[in-house]
Structure formats: structure tokens, C-alpha cells
Coordinates of C-alpha atoms and ligand atoms in Angstrom, one line a residue:
M286 CA -7.1 -3.8 32.5
E287 CA -5.1 -0.8 33.7
H288 CA -4.6 0.1 29.9
V289 CA -8.5 0.3 29.4
N290 CA -8.8 2.3 32.5
Q291 CA -6.1 4.9 31.2
L292 CA -7.9 5.1 28.0
R293 CA -11.3 5.6 29.9
R294 CA -9.7 8.2 32.2
L295 CA -8.6 10.1 28.9
G296 CA -12.2 10.1 27.6
L297 CA -11.9 7.3 24.7
F298 CA -15.3 5.7 25.5
D299 CA -17.2 9.0 25.5
A300 CA -15.6 11.2 22.7
K301 CA -17.0 11.9 19.3
V302 CA -14.4 13.1 16.9
P303 CA -13.8 13.5 13.4
R304 CA -12.0 10.9 11.3
Y305 CA -9.7 13.5 9.9
T306 CA -9.7 12.4 6.4
S307 CA -9.6 16.1 5.5
Y308 CA -8.7 19.1 7.7
P309 CA -10.9 21.0 8.2
P310 CA -13.6 18.1 8.2
A311 CA -16.0 18.4 5.5
T312 CA -18.6 19.5 8.3
K313 CA -16.8 23.0 8.3
F314 CA -17.2 23.4 4.4
S315 CA -19.3 26.5 3.5
N316 CA -20.5 28.1 0.2
D317 CA -17.6 30.5 0.1
V318 CA -16.0 28.2 -2.4
D319 CA -18.1 28.2 -5.6
G320 CA -17.5 27.7 -9.4
P321 CA -15.3 30.8 -10.0
V322 CA -13.1 30.0 -7.1
F323 CA -12.8 26.2 -8.2
L324 CA -12.0 27.5 -11.8
D325 CA -9.0 29.7 -10.3
W326 CA -7.8 26.7 -8.5
L327 CA -7.9 24.5 -11.5
R328 CA -6.1 27.0 -13.8
D329 CA -3.3 27.3 -10.9
I330 CA -2.5 23.7 -11.5
P331 CA 1.1 23.8 -12.9
P332 CA 1.5 22.5 -16.3
G333 CA 2.8 18.8 -16.5
A334 CA 1.5 18.2 -12.9
R335 CA 0.2 14.6 -12.0
I336 CA -3.1 14.6 -10.5
S337 CA -5.8 12.1 -9.2
L338 CA -9.3 11.8 -10.3
Y339 CA -12.3 10.6 -8.3
L340 CA -15.6 9.6 -10.0
H341 CA -18.7 9.3 -7.9
V342 CA -21.7 6.9 -8.7
P343 CA -24.4 7.9 -6.0
F344 CA -26.7 4.9 -6.7
C345 CA -27.3 1.4 -5.2
R346 CA -29.7 -1.3 -6.2
R347 CA -30.8 -1.5 -2.4
L348 CA -30.0 0.6 0.6
C349 CA -28.0 -1.3 3.4
W350 CA -29.3 0.0 6.8
F351 CA -25.8 0.3 8.3
C352 CA -24.6 2.7 5.6
A353 CA -24.3 6.2 6.2
C354 CA -23.1 7.0 2.6
R355 CA -25.2 9.5 0.5
T356 CA -26.7 7.3 -1.9
Q357 CA -30.1 6.7 -3.7
G358 CA -31.7 3.3 -4.5
V359 CA -32.6 2.8 -8.0
Q360 CA -34.4 -0.2 -9.8
S361 CA -34.1 0.9 -13.4
D362 CA -31.2 2.0 -15.5
T363 CA -32.9 5.2 -16.8
P364 CA -31.6 7.6 -13.8
V365 CA -28.3 5.7 -14.1
Q366 CA -27.9 6.4 -17.8
A367 CA -29.0 10.1 -17.4
Y368 CA -26.4 10.4 -14.7
V369 CA -23.7 8.9 -16.9
D370 CA -24.5 11.2 -19.7
T371 CA -24.2 14.1 -17.3
L372 CA -20.7 12.8 -15.9
K373 CA -19.5 12.7 -19.6
Q374 CA -20.3 16.1 -19.9
E375 CA -18.6 17.1 -16.8
I376 CA -15.6 15.1 -17.8
A377 CA -15.4 16.8 -21.1
T378 CA -15.5 20.3 -19.5
M379 CA -12.8 19.3 -17.0
G380 CA -10.7 18.1 -19.4
R381 CA -10.7 21.4 -21.5
L382 CA -10.3 23.5 -18.3
L383 CA -7.2 21.7 -17.2
P384 CA -3.7 23.3 -18.0
E385 CA -1.7 21.7 -20.7
G386 CA 0.2 18.4 -20.0
V387 CA -1.4 17.6 -16.8
E388 CA -1.4 13.8 -16.4
V389 CA -3.7 11.7 -14.4
A390 CA -1.8 9.3 -12.2
R391 CA -4.7 8.0 -10.2
L392 CA -8.4 7.1 -11.1
H393 CA -10.9 6.1 -8.3
W394 CA -14.5 5.0 -9.1
G395 CA -16.5 5.1 -5.9
G396 CA -19.9 5.4 -4.5
G397 CA -22.8 4.4 -4.0
T398 CA -22.1 1.1 -6.3
P399 CA -20.1 2.0 -9.4
T400 CA -20.3 -1.5 -10.5
L401 CA -24.2 -1.1 -11.0
L402 CA -23.5 0.6 -14.3
S403 CA -23.9 -1.9 -17.1
A404 CA -20.7 -3.0 -18.9
A405 CA -21.5 -0.5 -21.9
M406 CA -21.9 2.4 -19.6
M407 CA -18.5 1.6 -18.0
T408 CA -16.9 1.3 -21.5
D409 CA -18.4 4.4 -22.6
L410 CA -17.5 6.3 -19.5
S411 CA -13.8 5.0 -19.8
A412 CA -13.6 6.1 -23.2
H413 CA -14.9 9.7 -22.4
L414 CA -12.2 9.8 -19.6
R415 CA -9.6 8.5 -22.1
A416 CA -10.4 11.3 -24.5
A417 CA -10.5 14.1 -22.2
F418 CA -7.6 13.3 -20.0
T419 CA -4.0 12.1 -20.5
F420 CA -3.1 9.2 -18.1
T421 CA 0.3 8.2 -16.8
Q422 CA 1.7 4.9 -18.0
D423 CA 1.5 3.5 -14.5
V424 CA -1.8 4.9 -13.8
E425 CA -3.7 3.2 -10.9
F426 CA -7.2 2.7 -11.4
S427 CA -9.2 1.4 -8.8
V428 CA -13.0 0.6 -8.4
E429 CA -15.2 -0.2 -5.5
V430 CA -16.9 -3.6 -6.4
D431 CA -20.1 -4.7 -4.9
P432 CA -19.8 -8.6 -4.9
N433 CA -23.6 -8.6 -5.1
E434 CA -23.7 -6.4 -8.2
I435 CA -21.0 -7.5 -10.7
D436 CA -20.7 -10.1 -13.3
S437 CA -18.3 -11.4 -15.8
A438 CA -19.3 -8.8 -18.5
R439 CA -18.8 -5.9 -16.2
I440 CA -15.6 -7.3 -14.8
D441 CA -14.3 -7.8 -18.5
A442 CA -15.3 -4.2 -19.3
L443 CA -13.6 -2.8 -16.3
A444 CA -10.4 -5.1 -17.1
A445 CA -10.6 -3.7 -20.5
A446 CA -10.6 -0.1 -19.4
G447 CA -7.4 -0.6 -17.3
M448 CA -8.7 -1.3 -13.9
N449 CA -5.8 -2.7 -11.8
R450 CA -7.1 -2.4 -8.2
A451 CA -10.5 -3.5 -6.9
S452 CA -12.1 -2.7 -3.5
I453 CA -14.5 -5.0 -1.9
G454 CA -16.9 -4.2 1.1
V455 CA -17.2 -7.1 3.3
Q456 CA -18.6 -5.7 6.6
D457 CA -18.9 -9.1 8.4
F458 CA -19.6 -12.7 7.0
D459 CA -21.9 -13.6 9.9
P460 CA -25.4 -14.2 8.5
D461 CA -27.3 -12.9 11.7
I462 CA -25.3 -9.8 11.4
Q463 CA -26.0 -9.4 7.8
Q464 CA -29.6 -9.5 8.6
I465 CA -29.7 -7.0 11.4
I466 CA -27.6 -4.6 9.3
G467 CA -29.6 -4.9 6.4
R468 CA -27.1 -6.2 3.9
L469 CA -26.9 -9.6 2.8
Q470 CA -23.6 -10.9 1.0
S471 CA -22.4 -14.6 1.4
Y472 CA -19.0 -15.6 1.8
E473 CA -19.5 -17.6 -1.6
V474 CA -20.6 -14.5 -3.5
T475 CA -17.7 -12.6 -2.1
R476 CA -15.2 -15.4 -2.9
D477 CA -16.6 -15.8 -6.5
A478 CA -16.1 -12.2 -7.0
V479 CA -12.6 -12.2 -6.0
E480 CA -11.6 -15.1 -8.0
A481 CA -13.4 -13.6 -11.0
L482 CA -11.5 -10.3 -10.5
R483 CA -8.1 -12.2 -10.3
R484 CA -9.0 -14.4 -13.3
A485 CA -9.3 -11.2 -15.1
G486 CA -6.1 -10.0 -14.1
I487 CA -6.9 -7.6 -11.4
H488 CA -4.4 -8.7 -9.0
S489 CA -4.6 -5.9 -6.2
L490 CA -7.5 -6.3 -3.8
N491 CA -8.5 -4.2 -1.0
A492 CA -11.1 -5.1 1.5
D493 CA -13.4 -3.0 4.2
I494 CA -14.6 -5.0 7.3
L495 CA -16.4 -3.4 10.3
F496 CA -16.0 -3.9 14.1
G497 CA -18.7 -2.4 16.4
L498 CA -21.6 -4.0 14.6
P499 CA -24.8 -5.1 16.3
N500 CA -24.6 -8.4 17.8
Q501 CA -20.9 -8.7 17.0
S502 CA -18.9 -10.9 19.3
Q503 CA -15.3 -11.9 19.7
E504 CA -16.1 -15.2 18.2
K505 CA -17.9 -13.7 15.2
I506 CA -15.2 -10.9 14.3
T507 CA -12.8 -14.0 14.6
D508 CA -14.6 -16.0 12.2
S509 CA -15.1 -13.0 9.8
V510 CA -11.6 -12.0 9.7
Q511 CA -10.4 -15.6 9.1
M512 CA -12.7 -16.0 6.2
L513 CA -11.5 -12.6 4.8
L514 CA -8.0 -13.5 5.3
S515 CA -8.7 -16.8 3.3
L516 CA -9.4 -14.5 0.3
V517 CA -5.8 -13.0 0.7
P518 CA -6.5 -9.1 0.2
D519 CA -3.5 -7.1 -0.1
R520 CA -4.9 -4.3 2.0
V521 CA -7.7 -4.3 4.6
A522 CA -9.5 -1.3 6.2
L523 CA -11.0 -2.2 9.7
Y524 CA -13.5 0.6 10.4
G525 CA -15.5 1.1 13.3
Y526 CA -19.4 1.1 12.6
A527 CA -20.5 4.6 13.1
H528 CA -24.1 4.6 14.5
V529 CA -25.4 8.0 13.7
P530 CA -29.1 7.6 13.0
W531 CA -29.7 11.4 13.5
M532 CA -27.6 11.8 10.1
A533 CA -28.2 8.6 8.2
K534 CA -31.9 7.8 8.7
R535 CA -31.6 4.4 7.7
Q536 CA -29.6 3.3 10.7
A537 CA -32.8 3.8 12.7
M538 CA -33.5 0.3 11.6
I539 CA -30.7 -1.1 13.7
P540 CA -31.7 -1.6 17.3
T541 CA -29.5 0.3 19.3
E542 CA -29.5 -2.1 22.3
A543 CA -27.7 -4.8 19.9
L544 CA -24.8 -2.4 19.7
P545 CA -21.6 -3.3 21.6
T546 CA -20.6 -0.9 24.3
P547 CA -17.4 1.4 23.5
E548 CA -15.4 -0.8 25.6
A549 CA -16.4 -4.1 23.7
R550 CA -15.8 -2.0 20.4
L551 CA -12.1 -1.8 21.6
H552 CA -11.9 -5.4 22.1
L553 CA -13.3 -6.3 18.9
F554 CA -10.9 -3.9 17.1
E555 CA -7.9 -5.4 19.2
T556 CA -9.0 -9.1 18.3
A557 CA -9.4 -8.3 14.7
R558 CA -5.9 -6.3 14.5
R559 CA -4.4 -9.1 16.4
L560 CA -5.5 -11.5 13.7
F561 CA -4.2 -9.3 10.9
L562 CA -0.8 -8.9 12.6
W563 CA -0.5 -12.9 13.3
D564 CA -1.2 -13.2 9.4
Q565 CA 2.0 -10.9 8.7
Y566 CA 0.0 -7.9 7.6
Q567 CA 1.7 -4.6 8.2
E568 CA -0.4 -2.4 10.5
I569 CA -1.0 1.1 9.0
G570 CA -2.4 4.0 10.8
I571 CA -5.1 3.9 12.9
D572 CA -7.2 1.2 11.0
H573 CA -5.6 -0.2 8.0
F574 CA -3.4 -3.4 7.3
A575 CA -1.5 -4.3 4.1
R576 CA 0.7 -7.3 3.0
P577 CA 4.3 -6.1 3.5
E578 CA 5.0 -6.0 -0.2
D579 CA 1.9 -3.8 -1.1
S580 CA 2.5 -0.3 -2.1
M581 CA 0.7 1.3 0.8
A582 CA 2.9 -1.0 3.4
V583 CA 6.0 0.3 1.4
A584 CA 4.7 4.1 1.5
A585 CA 4.2 3.5 5.3
R586 CA 7.8 2.3 6.0
T587 CA 9.2 5.0 3.7
G588 CA 7.2 7.9 5.2
H589 CA 5.2 8.6 2.0
L590 CA 1.7 7.5 3.6
R591 CA -0.9 10.1 3.1
R592 CA -4.6 10.5 4.5
N593 CA -7.4 11.6 2.0
F594 CA -11.2 11.1 1.7
Q595 CA -10.6 7.4 1.1
G596 CA -8.9 7.0 4.3
Y597 CA -5.1 6.1 3.9
T598 CA -3.4 6.3 0.5
D599 CA 0.2 6.1 -1.1
D600 CA -1.3 8.9 -3.6
T601 CA 1.0 11.7 -3.2
C602 CA -0.5 14.0 -6.0
E603 CA -1.2 17.5 -4.7
V604 CA -4.4 17.7 -6.6
L605 CA -7.6 15.5 -6.7
I606 CA -10.5 16.3 -8.8
G607 CA -13.8 15.0 -7.9
L608 CA -16.4 14.3 -10.8
G609 CA -20.0 13.6 -10.0
A610 CA -22.6 14.5 -7.3
S611 CA -21.2 15.5 -3.9
A612 CA -17.6 14.6 -5.1
I613 CA -15.0 16.5 -3.2
S614 CA -11.8 17.9 -4.9
R615 CA -8.7 18.8 -3.3
F616 CA -6.2 21.6 -4.2
P617 CA -3.3 23.2 -2.5
Q618 CA -5.6 26.1 -2.0
G619 CA -8.3 24.3 -0.3
Y620 CA -11.5 21.8 -1.0
A621 CA -14.3 22.1 -3.3
Q622 CA -17.4 19.8 -3.3
N623 CA -19.9 19.4 -6.0
A624 CA -23.5 19.8 -5.1
S625 CA -24.7 16.9 -2.9
S626 CA -28.0 16.7 -4.7
T627 CA -28.0 14.4 -7.7
A628 CA -30.7 16.7 -9.4
T629 CA -28.9 20.0 -8.5
Y630 CA -25.4 18.6 -9.7
Q631 CA -27.2 17.4 -13.3
K632 CA -28.9 20.8 -13.5
S633 CA -25.6 22.7 -13.2
V634 CA -23.5 20.5 -15.4
R635 CA -26.2 20.4 -18.0
A636 CA -26.4 24.2 -18.2
G637 CA -22.8 24.2 -19.0
E638 CA -21.8 25.4 -15.4
L639 CA -19.3 24.0 -12.7
A640 CA -21.4 22.0 -10.2
T641 CA -19.2 23.4 -7.3
G642 CA -21.7 23.8 -4.2
R643 CA -19.4 24.5 -1.3
G644 CA -15.9 23.9 0.3
H645 CA -13.1 25.5 2.2
A646 CA -10.6 27.8 1.1
F647 CA -7.4 27.4 3.4
K648 CA -6.5 30.2 5.7
G649 CA -4.4 31.3 8.8
Q650 CA -2.7 27.8 10.1
D651 CA -5.2 25.6 8.1
R652 CA -2.3 24.0 6.1
L653 CA 0.0 23.6 9.1
R654 CA -2.4 22.0 11.1
S655 CA -3.6 19.8 8.4
R656 CA -0.2 18.6 8.1
L657 CA 0.4 18.1 11.9
I658 CA -2.9 16.0 12.1
E659 CA -1.9 14.1 8.9
M660 CA 1.5 13.2 10.4
L661 CA -0.2 12.0 13.5
M662 CA -3.0 10.0 11.9
C663 CA -0.2 8.4 9.4
E664 CA 2.8 8.0 11.6
F665 CA 1.7 8.6 15.2
R666 CA 4.6 11.1 15.2
I667 CA 5.2 15.0 14.3
D668 CA 8.6 15.6 12.8
N669 CA 9.4 18.9 13.9
A670 CA 12.3 19.5 11.5
E671 CA 10.0 18.8 8.5
I672 CA 7.2 21.1 9.8
R673 CA 9.8 23.9 10.4
R674 CA 11.1 23.4 6.9
D675 CA 7.6 23.4 5.3
F676 CA 5.9 26.1 7.5
D677 CA 6.6 29.4 8.9
I678 CA 6.4 28.5 12.5
S679 CA 9.2 29.3 15.2
E680 CA 10.4 26.4 17.4
I681 CA 9.0 27.9 20.5
E682 CA 5.5 28.3 18.8
L683 CA 5.6 24.5 17.8
A684 CA 6.7 23.3 21.1
A685 CA 3.9 25.2 22.8
L686 CA 1.4 23.8 20.6
E687 CA 2.5 20.3 21.2
R688 CA 3.0 20.9 24.9
K689 CA -0.6 22.0 25.2
V690 CA -1.7 18.7 23.5
A691 CA 0.7 16.7 25.5
D692 CA -0.8 18.1 28.8
Q693 CA -4.1 16.9 27.9
F694 CA -3.0 13.3 27.2
P695 CA -0.4 12.5 29.9
G696 CA 1.2 9.0 29.9
V697 CA 0.5 8.3 26.2
T698 CA 2.4 11.2 24.4
R699 CA 6.0 12.1 24.3
T700 CA 7.3 15.6 23.5
G701 CA 10.9 16.3 22.5
T702 CA 12.9 19.0 20.7
D703 CA 12.7 16.9 17.5
S704 CA 9.3 15.4 17.8
F705 CA 5.7 15.0 19.2
E706 CA 4.8 11.4 19.5
I707 CA 1.8 9.2 20.4
L708 CA 3.0 6.2 22.2
T709 CA 2.0 2.7 21.3
E710 CA -0.5 2.4 24.3
G711 CA -1.9 5.9 23.1
R712 CA -2.7 5.0 19.7
P713 CA -6.3 4.0 20.0
L714 CA -6.6 7.8 21.2
A715 CA -5.1 9.2 17.9
R716 CA -8.3 11.0 16.5
M717 CA -8.7 12.6 19.9
I718 CA -5.0 13.5 20.1
A719 CA -5.3 15.0 16.6
R720 CA -8.5 17.0 17.7
G721 CA -6.0 18.7 20.1
F722 CA -4.4 20.3 16.9
D723 CA -7.9 21.3 15.5
E724 CA -8.7 24.7 16.0
Y725 CA -12.3 24.8 14.8
E726 CA -15.3 24.6 16.9
M727 CA -16.9 21.2 16.8
R728 CA -20.3 19.9 17.5
A729 CA -20.1 16.2 18.7
E730 CA -23.1 15.1 17.0
G731 CA -21.6 15.7 13.8
H732 CA -19.1 13.0 14.4
S733 CA -18.6 9.4 15.1
S734 CA -17.5 7.6 18.3
A735 CA -13.6 7.9 19.1
I736 CA -13.3 4.0 19.2
Ligands
SF4_1058 S1 -23.0 -0.4 1.7 FE1 -22.6 -0.2 -0.5 S2 -24.5 -0.9 -1.5 FE2 -25.0 -0.7 0.7 S3 -26.0 1.4 0.7 FE3 -23.8 1.7 1.3 S4 -23.0 2.1 -0.7 FE4 -24.7 1.2 -1.2

């Protein structure tokens, strides 16, 4: 109880803060970054570099009420086919613009629902990717798979295209919770999808589960986690449901009075967390768990864990190219995001232009603060020697920066000459503590609850 009181005193139950999957957060992007800037950054990629690709499919068959993703509901394949044709054009353009010898080490298809593409579209898209880019021998190709929207033809098409990791969204297995969040997905449907993926040779499996859902209780989350554990996922992301109906209009369908309090959210998280730890999963960062042999767990143990738009990753490529509407690219110089509107994106690509709509060019201390925040989110610790090796900052200046944050979070942080650390009891505050290293103004309503 004293621990909970300490977290309350430090503001955990009232704060709204970024998730820091980028720094600065995407809410700070502006239209200073446009096509010509993107092109300069693309041309600066060193020949022979290894890069990552992200391909976005902004469509779903139905729109779940809890989901804040920018995605459109579609019933026919006509708009999907038109979008795939545009993607193929963007893929060809990007392949032509990349410097010689650049290789793709990671490929991720996300959405929306990438598995609503037909098997033929998947094969076609994959052939265009293979024609435009050179892939490394050990490329990791992951796809977000909706168990309600997959069949053997599509699994075979993805396996033939080289997919070797699948991500499955679970949310919660309780039928009443599924009803209230507008997302029906039975345990049997999820289990069948997992078994079909494994039969097709896709042995690496990620799953997402949510805490903080309406009417979620300790018993319900315990049951859901145990059902998920029976599917033996290699990695699990345990995300907090972010109720932001002023940003995601669909969430207005969810009754606010059914939502757990911030304190109850903390207990739900802790309950699920303990179940994963009891089942020998390794805890990773603020909200991930992985089997000890999984590459993300290895990366966490060896100091190679990174944070990106998908949360945590063991991908260490400096450059990520985003393809598709609203997709975000990351370069050593900054971030570039394609036009969010599918129509605007398609218009630009079809006109032979780059679809870049906005972004952020790093300036001042952005890179330094981005790395400080990433270290905290990944390891709960800033290694001062590493920071001073990689950035132009004096020992005194770094110590002052850390001291200022430590003073705001007494009892849950430790500063020394070699490091700044978030103590175990302060880990639920990690996003708030990271906020201490963020020098941008922030509007609370643009972000989600700190717990
Ligand atoms: S949860 Fe998945 S299927 Fe549902 S609206 Fe969001 S992206 Fe679409």
C-alpha cells in the first residue's frame, strides 16, 4: 500500500504522458519535412547499409470501438486493390531512389489489417518488394495477423513470401469485455490461427493483450493471460488501453463508467505481469515479455534493445522506411511521415511524387534527449559514459540534467557519477520520468494515461 501511495504522490494516477515510441513524439511533427527533405535523407543513406521497411495497410473489415488506429472500414476489395496498386508504385519509386547496395534486414506489414489483403494481393505485393529491394539472407519478415481475417490460402501466401514472424492482437478473451469494446474474437479462432501459422512453418509469434479495459477484473485478466499462455507466444506486449474518445471517436461507444480507475489499472498490470514472470517470461522494458531464448530477450540482456514505433524491438537499423498512407520513416536526421489521408497519399504517389506530409528534422539536443529517453524506456538506466562517448555534452551538464529529474522523483531514482537509474519501485513511473528529459511543450490531452 505504501508503494501505491508513493506512486500516487508522484502523480502516476493523474498524469498523461507520451509513450515515447519516438522523440519528439509524433504530436510534435510539422510540415517542415516534405518530399525534397525526405529525398535528401534517402540519398544520404550510406551505400551497403542495412535498413528496415514498414508497410502500412489502413483498412479493416470492421472497426473495433476500442481501437485508436487510423484505419478505414471496407467491405469490398475494390479500394484495397487500388491501394495495393499505389503501394506497388511507391515501392518501385523507393527502390529506384535508394543508394546502391542498400539491403533490407527487416520488413513489417502493419495496419489496420494487412491480412485482409487477398492471397493474390499478398503474393503480388511481395513480388514487387523483392523486385525493388535487395533483402538480406536473414531478413525478418513480420506481419500483423488478425485471427478473424485469415485463412489457409493467405497463410500459405505469406509463408511463401518469406514471413517468419506473426503478431496477433488478443486484447482480452472474456466475451463480455469483447462485446463492450466492439471486438469479438473467440479463443478458438485465435488458437486455430496460431496453430495454422505454426503448421505453415511460422514459429515466431508475438501477441498483444490489453489491461485497463472496461469491466476488466483481476479474475478476468488472470483467465485471459492464462489462455494466452496456453498458446505459448514468444513475445507478449501488455499495453494499457488508452481511452481518448476526443481523438478516437469510436471510443465514445465505450461507457466511461465501466473503465477501471488508474489504481485498478496498476493492479491489473501487476496481476498480468506476475503471471508472465511465473511462466518464466523475461520482462522487457515497461510493457513487454519474451521467452528467454527469443531474440528480443537476448537483445535486452545484451544491451541491444531499442524503442521504435512498434514499441520495443531488437532491430538496430538506423534507417526505417515507411511505405503507405501515414507510414513514418526514421533517419539519423529525423522523422518523415507520409500523408495520413489515404486519398492524399494515393494522389501524390500516382502523380509520381513522394507522399511525405510532415515530420521532424532533429535539431539542438533532440538526438541526445532521444537517446536518454530510449535508454530509460529500454533499460531504466542512463549510462553516462556511453552518452558522453556519443554526444557532445560535458559531465557537469549531464549531471545537472539528471539531477533536475531526480529531484522531481525522490525515492524512486538514483544518480551517480556513472549513471542515472530508475529503481525497481519507480518503474511504473518510467514514462513520467522520461518526460523529465523531454524539452518540448506538451498538451496532456494529446497523450494517454501514465499507467
Ligand atoms: S483492432 Fe485491428 S481490426 Fe480492429 S479497428 Fe483496430 S486495426 Fe482494425
